[in-house]
Short mmCIF file of N, CA, C and O in Angstrom, two decimals:
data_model
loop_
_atom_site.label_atom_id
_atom_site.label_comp_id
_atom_site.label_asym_id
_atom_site.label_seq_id
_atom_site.Cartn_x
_atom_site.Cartn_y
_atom_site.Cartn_z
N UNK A 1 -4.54 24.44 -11.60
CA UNK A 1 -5.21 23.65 -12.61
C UNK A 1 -6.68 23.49 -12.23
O UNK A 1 -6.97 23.01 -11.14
N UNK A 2 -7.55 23.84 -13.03
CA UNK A 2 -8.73 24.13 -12.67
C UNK A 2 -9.03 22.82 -13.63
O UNK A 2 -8.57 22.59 -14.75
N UNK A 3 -10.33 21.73 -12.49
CA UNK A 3 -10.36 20.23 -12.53
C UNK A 3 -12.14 20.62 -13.46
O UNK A 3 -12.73 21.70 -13.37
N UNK A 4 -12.37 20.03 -13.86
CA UNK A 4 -13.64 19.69 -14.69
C UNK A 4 -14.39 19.22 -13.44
O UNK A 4 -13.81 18.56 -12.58
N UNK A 5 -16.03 19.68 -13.32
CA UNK A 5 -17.02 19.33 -12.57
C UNK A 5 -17.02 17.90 -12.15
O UNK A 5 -17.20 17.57 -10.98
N UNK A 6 -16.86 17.23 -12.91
CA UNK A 6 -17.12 15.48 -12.96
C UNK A 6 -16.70 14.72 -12.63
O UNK A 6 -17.04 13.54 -12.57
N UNK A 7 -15.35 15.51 -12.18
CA UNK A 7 -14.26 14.73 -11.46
C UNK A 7 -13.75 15.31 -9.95
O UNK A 7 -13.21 16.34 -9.55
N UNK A 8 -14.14 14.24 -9.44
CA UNK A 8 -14.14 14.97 -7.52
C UNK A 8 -13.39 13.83 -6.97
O UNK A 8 -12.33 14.11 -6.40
N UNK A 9 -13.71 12.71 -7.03
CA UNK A 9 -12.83 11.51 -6.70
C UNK A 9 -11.45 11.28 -7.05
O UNK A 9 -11.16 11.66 -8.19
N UNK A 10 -10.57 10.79 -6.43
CA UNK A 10 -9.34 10.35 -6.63
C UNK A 10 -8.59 9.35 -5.64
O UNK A 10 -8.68 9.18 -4.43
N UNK A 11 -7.64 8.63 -6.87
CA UNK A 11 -6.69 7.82 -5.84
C UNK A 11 -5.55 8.23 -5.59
O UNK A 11 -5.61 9.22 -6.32
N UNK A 12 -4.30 8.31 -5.04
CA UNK A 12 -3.60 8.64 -4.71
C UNK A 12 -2.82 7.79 -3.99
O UNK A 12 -3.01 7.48 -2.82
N UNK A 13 -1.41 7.18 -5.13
CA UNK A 13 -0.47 6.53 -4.69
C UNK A 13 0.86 6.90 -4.45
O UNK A 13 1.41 7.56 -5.33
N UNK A 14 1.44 6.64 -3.55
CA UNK A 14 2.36 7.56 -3.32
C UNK A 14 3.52 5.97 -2.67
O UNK A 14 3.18 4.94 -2.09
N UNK A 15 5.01 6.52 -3.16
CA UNK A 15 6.07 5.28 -2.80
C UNK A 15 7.35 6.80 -2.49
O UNK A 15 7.58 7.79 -3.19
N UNK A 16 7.78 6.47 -1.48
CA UNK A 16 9.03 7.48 -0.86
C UNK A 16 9.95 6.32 -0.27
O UNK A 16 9.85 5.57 0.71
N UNK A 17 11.32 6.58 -1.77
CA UNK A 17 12.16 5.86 -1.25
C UNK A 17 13.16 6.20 -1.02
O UNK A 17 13.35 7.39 -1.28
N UNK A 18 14.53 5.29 -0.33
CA UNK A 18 15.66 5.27 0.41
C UNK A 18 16.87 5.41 -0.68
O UNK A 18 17.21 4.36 -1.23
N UNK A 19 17.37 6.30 -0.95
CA UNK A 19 18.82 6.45 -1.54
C UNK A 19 19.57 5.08 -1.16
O UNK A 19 19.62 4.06 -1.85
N UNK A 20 20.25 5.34 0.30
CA UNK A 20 21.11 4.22 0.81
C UNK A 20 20.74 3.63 2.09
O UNK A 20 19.64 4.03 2.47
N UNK A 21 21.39 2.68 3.00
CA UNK A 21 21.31 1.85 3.68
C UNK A 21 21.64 2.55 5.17
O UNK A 21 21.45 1.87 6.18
N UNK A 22 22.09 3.85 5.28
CA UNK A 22 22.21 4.67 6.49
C UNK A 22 20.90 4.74 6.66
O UNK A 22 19.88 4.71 5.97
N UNK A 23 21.36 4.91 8.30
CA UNK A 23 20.46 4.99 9.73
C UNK A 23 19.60 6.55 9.61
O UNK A 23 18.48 6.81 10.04
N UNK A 24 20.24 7.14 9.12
CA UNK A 24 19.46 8.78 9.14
C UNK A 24 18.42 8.81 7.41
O UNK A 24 17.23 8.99 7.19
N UNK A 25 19.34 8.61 6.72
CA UNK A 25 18.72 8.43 5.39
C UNK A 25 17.28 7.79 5.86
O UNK A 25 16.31 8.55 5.97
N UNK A 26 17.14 6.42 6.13
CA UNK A 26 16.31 5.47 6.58
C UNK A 26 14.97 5.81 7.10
O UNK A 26 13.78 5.67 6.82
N UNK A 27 16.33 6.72 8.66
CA UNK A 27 14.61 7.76 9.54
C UNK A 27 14.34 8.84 8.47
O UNK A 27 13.12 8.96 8.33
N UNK A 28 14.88 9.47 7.86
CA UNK A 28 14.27 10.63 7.24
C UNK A 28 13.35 10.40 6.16
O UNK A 28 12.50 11.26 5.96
N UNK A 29 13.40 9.01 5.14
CA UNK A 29 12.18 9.03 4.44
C UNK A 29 11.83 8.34 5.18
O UNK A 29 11.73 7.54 4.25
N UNK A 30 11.36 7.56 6.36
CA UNK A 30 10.43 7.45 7.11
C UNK A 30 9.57 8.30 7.35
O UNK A 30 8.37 8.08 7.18
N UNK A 31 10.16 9.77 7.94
CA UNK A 31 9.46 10.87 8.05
C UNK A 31 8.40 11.63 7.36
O UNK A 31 7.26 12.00 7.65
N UNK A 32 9.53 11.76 5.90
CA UNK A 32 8.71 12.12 4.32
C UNK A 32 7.40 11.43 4.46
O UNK A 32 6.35 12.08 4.37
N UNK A 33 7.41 9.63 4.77
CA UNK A 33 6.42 8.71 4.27
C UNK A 33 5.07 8.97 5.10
O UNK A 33 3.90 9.13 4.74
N UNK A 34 6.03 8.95 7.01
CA UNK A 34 4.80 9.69 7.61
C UNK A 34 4.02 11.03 7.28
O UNK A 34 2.94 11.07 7.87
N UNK A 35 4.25 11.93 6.63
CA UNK A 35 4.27 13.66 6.52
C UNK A 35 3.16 13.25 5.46
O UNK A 35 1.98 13.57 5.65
N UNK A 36 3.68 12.34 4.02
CA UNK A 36 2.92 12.59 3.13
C UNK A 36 1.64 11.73 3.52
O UNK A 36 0.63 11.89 2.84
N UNK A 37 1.61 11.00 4.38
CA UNK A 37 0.38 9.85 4.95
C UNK A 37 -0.66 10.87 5.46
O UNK A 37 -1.78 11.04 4.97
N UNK A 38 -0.13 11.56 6.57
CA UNK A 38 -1.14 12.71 7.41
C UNK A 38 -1.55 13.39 6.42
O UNK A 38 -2.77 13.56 6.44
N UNK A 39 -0.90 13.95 5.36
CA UNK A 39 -1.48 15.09 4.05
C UNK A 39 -2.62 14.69 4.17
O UNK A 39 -3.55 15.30 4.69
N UNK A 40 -2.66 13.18 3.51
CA UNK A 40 -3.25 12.73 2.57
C UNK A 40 -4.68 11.97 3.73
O UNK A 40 -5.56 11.31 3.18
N UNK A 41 -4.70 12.06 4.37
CA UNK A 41 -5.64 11.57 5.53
C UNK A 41 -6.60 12.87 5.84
O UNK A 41 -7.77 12.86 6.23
N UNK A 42 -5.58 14.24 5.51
CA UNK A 42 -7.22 15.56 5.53
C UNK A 42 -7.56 15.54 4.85
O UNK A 42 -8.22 16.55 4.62
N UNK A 43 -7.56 14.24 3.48
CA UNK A 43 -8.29 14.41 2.47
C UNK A 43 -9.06 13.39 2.51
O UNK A 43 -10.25 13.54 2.20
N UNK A 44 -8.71 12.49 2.79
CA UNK A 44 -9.52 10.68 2.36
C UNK A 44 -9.36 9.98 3.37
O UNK A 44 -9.15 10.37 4.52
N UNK A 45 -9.46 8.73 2.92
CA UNK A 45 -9.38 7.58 3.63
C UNK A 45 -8.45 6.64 2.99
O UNK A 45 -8.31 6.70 1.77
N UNK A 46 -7.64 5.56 3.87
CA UNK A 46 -6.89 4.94 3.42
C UNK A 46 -7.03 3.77 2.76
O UNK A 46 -7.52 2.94 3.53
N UNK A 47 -6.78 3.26 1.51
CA UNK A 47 -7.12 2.05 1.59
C UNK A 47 -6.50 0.73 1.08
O UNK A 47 -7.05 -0.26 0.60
N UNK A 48 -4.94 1.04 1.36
CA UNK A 48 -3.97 0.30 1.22
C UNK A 48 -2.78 0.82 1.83
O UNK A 48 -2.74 2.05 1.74
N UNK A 49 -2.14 0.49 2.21
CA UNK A 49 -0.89 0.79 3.06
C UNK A 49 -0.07 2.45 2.30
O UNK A 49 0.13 3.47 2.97
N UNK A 50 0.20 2.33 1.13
CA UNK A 50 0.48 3.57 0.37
C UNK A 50 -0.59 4.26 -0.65
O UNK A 50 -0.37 5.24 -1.36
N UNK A 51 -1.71 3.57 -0.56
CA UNK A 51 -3.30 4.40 -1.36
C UNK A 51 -4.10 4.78 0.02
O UNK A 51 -4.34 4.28 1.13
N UNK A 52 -4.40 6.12 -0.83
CA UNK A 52 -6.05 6.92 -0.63
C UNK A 52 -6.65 6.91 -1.44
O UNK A 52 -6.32 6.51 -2.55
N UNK A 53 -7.95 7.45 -1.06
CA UNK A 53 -8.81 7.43 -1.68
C UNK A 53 -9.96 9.46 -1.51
O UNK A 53 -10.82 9.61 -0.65
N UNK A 54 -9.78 10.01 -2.00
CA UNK A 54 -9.66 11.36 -1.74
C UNK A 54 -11.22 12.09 -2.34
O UNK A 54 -11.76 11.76 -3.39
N UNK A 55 -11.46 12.58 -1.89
CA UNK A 55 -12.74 13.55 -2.61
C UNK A 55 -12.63 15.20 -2.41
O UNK A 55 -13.09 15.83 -1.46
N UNK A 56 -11.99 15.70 -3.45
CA UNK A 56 -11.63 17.23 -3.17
C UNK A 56 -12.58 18.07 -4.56
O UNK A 56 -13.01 17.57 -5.60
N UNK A 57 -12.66 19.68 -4.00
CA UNK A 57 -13.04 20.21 -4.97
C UNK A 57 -11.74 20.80 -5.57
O UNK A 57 -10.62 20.31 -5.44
N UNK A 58 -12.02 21.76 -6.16
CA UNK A 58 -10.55 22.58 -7.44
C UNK A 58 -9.70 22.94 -6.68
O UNK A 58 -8.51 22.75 -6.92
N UNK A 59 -10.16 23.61 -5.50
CA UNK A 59 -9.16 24.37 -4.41
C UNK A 59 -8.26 23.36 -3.78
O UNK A 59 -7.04 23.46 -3.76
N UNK A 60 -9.05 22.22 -3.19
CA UNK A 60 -8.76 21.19 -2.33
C UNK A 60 -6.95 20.09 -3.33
O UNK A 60 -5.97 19.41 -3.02
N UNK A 61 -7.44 20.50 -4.18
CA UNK A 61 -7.11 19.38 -5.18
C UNK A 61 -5.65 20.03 -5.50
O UNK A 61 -4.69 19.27 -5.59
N UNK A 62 -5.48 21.44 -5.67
CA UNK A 62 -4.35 22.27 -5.72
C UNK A 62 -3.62 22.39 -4.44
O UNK A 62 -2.39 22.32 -4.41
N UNK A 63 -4.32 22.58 -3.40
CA UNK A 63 -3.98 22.26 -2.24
C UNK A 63 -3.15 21.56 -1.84
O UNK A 63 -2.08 21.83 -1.28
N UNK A 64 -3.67 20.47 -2.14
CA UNK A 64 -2.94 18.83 -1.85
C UNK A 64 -1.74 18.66 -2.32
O UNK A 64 -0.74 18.34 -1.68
N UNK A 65 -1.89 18.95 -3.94
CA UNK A 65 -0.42 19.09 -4.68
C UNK A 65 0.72 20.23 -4.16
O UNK A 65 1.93 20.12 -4.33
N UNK A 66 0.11 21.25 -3.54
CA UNK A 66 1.36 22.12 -2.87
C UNK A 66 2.08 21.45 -1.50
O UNK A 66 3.21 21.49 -1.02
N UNK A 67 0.75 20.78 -1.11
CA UNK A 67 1.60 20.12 0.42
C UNK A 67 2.45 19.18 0.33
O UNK A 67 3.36 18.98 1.14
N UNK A 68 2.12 18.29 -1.06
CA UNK A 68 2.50 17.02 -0.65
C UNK A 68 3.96 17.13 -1.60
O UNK A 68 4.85 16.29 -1.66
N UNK A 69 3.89 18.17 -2.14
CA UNK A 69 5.53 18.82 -2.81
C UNK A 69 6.45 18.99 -2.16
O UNK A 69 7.57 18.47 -2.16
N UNK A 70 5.67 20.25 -1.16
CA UNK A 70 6.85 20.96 0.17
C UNK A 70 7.67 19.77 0.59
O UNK A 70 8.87 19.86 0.84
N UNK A 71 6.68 18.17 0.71
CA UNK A 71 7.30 17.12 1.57
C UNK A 71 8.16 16.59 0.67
O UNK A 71 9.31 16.48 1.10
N UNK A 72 7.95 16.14 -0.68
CA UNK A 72 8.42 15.03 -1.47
C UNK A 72 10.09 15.63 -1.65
O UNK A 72 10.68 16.71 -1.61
N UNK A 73 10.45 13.92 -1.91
CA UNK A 73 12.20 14.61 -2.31
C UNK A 73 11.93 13.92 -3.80
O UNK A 73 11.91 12.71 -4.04
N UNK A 74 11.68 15.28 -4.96
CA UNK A 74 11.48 14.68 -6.10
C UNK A 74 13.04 13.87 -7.11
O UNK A 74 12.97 13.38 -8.24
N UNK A 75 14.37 14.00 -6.18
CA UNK A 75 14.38 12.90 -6.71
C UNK A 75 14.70 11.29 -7.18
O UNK A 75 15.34 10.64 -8.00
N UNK A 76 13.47 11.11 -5.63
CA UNK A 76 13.11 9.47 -5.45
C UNK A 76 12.05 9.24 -5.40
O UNK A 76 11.73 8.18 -5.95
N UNK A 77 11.03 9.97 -4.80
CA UNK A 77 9.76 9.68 -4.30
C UNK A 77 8.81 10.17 -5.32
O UNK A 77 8.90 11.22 -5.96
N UNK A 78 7.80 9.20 -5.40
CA UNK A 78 6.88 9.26 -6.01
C UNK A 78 5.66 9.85 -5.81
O UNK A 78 5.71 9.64 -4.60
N UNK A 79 4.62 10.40 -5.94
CA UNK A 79 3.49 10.13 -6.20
C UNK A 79 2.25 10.64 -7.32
O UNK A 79 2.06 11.69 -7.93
N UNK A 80 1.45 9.21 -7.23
CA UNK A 80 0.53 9.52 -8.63
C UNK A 80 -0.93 9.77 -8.00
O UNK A 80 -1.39 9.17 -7.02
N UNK A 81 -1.51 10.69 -8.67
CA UNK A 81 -3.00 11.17 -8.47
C UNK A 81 -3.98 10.43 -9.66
O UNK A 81 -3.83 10.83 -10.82
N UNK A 82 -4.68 9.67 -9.46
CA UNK A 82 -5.35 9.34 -10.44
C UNK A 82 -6.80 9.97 -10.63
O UNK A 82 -7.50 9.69 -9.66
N UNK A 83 -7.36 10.60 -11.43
CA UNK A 83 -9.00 10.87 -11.33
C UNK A 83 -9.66 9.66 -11.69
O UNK A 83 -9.22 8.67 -12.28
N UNK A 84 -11.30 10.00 -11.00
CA UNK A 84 -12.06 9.45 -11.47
C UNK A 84 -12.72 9.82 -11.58
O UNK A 84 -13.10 10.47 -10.60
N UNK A 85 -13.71 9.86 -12.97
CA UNK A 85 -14.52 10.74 -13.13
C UNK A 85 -15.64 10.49 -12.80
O UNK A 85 -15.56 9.72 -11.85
N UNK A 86 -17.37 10.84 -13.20
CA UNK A 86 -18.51 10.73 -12.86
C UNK A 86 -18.97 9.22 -13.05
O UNK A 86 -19.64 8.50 -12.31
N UNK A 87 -18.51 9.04 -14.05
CA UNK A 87 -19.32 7.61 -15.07
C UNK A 87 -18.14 6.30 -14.53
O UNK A 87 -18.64 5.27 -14.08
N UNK A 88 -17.15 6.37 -14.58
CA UNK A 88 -16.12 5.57 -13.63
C UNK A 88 -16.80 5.33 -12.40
O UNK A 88 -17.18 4.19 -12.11
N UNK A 89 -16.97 6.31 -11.66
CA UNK A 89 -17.38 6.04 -10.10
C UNK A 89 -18.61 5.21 -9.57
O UNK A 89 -18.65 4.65 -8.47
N UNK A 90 -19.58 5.20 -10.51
CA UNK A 90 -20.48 4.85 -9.89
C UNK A 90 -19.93 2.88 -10.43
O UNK A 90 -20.28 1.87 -9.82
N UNK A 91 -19.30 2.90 -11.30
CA UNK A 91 -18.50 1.16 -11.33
C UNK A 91 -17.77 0.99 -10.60
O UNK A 91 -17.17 -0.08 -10.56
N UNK A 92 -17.55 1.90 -9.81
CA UNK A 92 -16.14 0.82 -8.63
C UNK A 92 -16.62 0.22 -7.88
O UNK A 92 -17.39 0.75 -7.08
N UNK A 93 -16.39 -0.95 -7.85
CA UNK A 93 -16.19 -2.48 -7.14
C UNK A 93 -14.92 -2.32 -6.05
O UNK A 93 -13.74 -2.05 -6.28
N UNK A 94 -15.60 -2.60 -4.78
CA UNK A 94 -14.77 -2.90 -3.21
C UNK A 94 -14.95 -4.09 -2.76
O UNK A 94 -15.89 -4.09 -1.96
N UNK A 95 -14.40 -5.27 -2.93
CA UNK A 95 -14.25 -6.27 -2.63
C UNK A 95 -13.57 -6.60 -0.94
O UNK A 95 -12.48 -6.20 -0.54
N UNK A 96 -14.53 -7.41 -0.18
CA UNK A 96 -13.15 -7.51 1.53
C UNK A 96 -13.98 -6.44 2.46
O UNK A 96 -15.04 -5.83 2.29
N UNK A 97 -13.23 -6.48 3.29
CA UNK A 97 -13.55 -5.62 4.45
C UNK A 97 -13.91 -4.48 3.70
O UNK A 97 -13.34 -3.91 2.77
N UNK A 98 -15.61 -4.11 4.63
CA UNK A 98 -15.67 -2.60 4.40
C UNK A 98 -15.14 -1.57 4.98
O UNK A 98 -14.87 -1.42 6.17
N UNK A 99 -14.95 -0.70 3.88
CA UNK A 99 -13.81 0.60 4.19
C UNK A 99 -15.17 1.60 5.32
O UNK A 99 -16.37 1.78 5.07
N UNK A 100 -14.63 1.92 6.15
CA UNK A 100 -14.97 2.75 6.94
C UNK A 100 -15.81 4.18 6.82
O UNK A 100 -15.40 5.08 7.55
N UNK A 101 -16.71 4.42 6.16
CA UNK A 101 -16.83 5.45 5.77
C UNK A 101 -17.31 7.02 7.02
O UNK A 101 -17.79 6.88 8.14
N UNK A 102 -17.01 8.24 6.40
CA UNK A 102 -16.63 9.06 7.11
C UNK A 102 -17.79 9.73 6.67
O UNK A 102 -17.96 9.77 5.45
N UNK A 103 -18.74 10.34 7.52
CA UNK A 103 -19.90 10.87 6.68
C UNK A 103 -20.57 10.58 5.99
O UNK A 103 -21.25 9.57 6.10
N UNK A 104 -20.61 11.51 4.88
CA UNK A 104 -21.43 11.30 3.40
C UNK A 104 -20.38 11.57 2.36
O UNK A 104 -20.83 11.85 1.25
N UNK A 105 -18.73 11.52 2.52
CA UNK A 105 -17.76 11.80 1.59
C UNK A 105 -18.00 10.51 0.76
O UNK A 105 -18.11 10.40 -0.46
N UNK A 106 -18.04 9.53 1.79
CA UNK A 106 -18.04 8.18 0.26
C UNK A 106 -19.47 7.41 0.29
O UNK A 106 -20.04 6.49 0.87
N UNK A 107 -19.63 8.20 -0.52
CA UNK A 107 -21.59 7.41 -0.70
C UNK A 107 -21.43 6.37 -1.70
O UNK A 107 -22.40 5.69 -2.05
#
């Protein structure tokens, strides 16, 4: 899916849940939850326990969606990609501790 210029930013929420109350079930989407966390960390920064916050180009962005597939068990686990586009971005409001920034990814 080839992304429109204007849109480079994204959030990315993601929830991986538990079928049942077994001990293996339990560790294994633990695992999923860790797997899809690291994905999502060569892309962004974190900024809620299950949100990122991501800046990819077209490649990056297809990318992401193949990795974070291989991991997901689609069917329990979630996750949503939200864009944001050019004119959105420059309004987002960060309220609280400042987020850490990495470079020049989040200007």
């Amino acid at each position: 899916m080839r992304l429109p210029k204007r849109i480079k930013r994204f959030v990315v929420a993601y929830d991986v849940c538990v079928k049942d109350d077994s001990y293996v079930e339990k560790r294994n989407s633990a695992k999923r939850r860790t797997k899809i966390m690291r994905v999502l960390y060569d892309y962004g920064i974190r900024t809620q326990l299950s949100v990122f916050e991501v800046v990819l180009k077209s490649r990056q962005y297809e990318e992401l969606i193949e990795r974070v597939e291989k991991i997901l068990r689609k069917e329990t686990d979630k996750v949503y990609i939200y864009p944001i586009d050019a004119g959105s971005e420059s309004k987002i409001v960060r309220l609280g501790k400042e987020i850490n920034i990495l470079g020049d990814m989040f200007l």
